[in-house]
């Protein structure tokens, strides 16, 4: 989040809100799987995108780069301790099993089972990503968006 040194500027220029929780980044403690000299601050970029889409949302950042068990614990902490309604990640741990539920999937299932929307990247390797045609599940969903007054009339 803060390795490239642009976080304060992002707040000044309105790319990020002034107040948000930074629970754990690469400078917080030793043991990350990469160090700040290798980091690209993708977490900050995700926060910027979310702030653009939902400028009034409360934002919380927590790194998932301290190992798979810590990442799973962080998912649960975001839901339980910080009451996050939506969790977004773009990480992949190659040690997670593909054909059974590992610790990350168990954490995601736990928070999703408690009403949290969990969104994960399907790939983060540019042209080496997964691509397939859209397949309609047949399920129908509706979304109601309230205006600033909290009602749906747009006034």
Steps between C-alpha positions, in 0.01 A plus 500: 500500500766756594820361348516737202439807714190643329232445763509852648484654152204278412311636802590861411382454140177323597595155370457362852290618795670673791393244755520127449643206688840366404504183707811336360739592222850383408660757733295385800702192589764265358417175327325606178559280197630809316662815632423863426771528234306239295148629570296697250237627744219310327302517823497878480392478135207277600401750769512782242268309266255421777508863617414610143201266483379548859643830630305486828603145587714437805824341380722256687834367372670182615788329324474132416873458442597353837416140414187304426394452864538871574308585182214273608501653849493845342191415296316398816631804691374737230152351529482453878716778645445772238149398386596520132207432265719449191851353485708520181831327434732440208740248653573140418677246716623211289508281811121513530343173382311509174256213551415536867438784738817635652528748784433801277185349352381410848547862613320629190214254554474610862470872422274443198277284718465800730387737225832642380547541124843361415653590163827342388699547181469208260855569387762767522741406224399740219465296179541170689159535663196275481255591225172332409169594340219615727273220618168616641410313818133585460492667842342844521622772733389852572696778662340797672715807541404758760580867448680720753181532708484124537183461296450374147306791349803693373390820679 
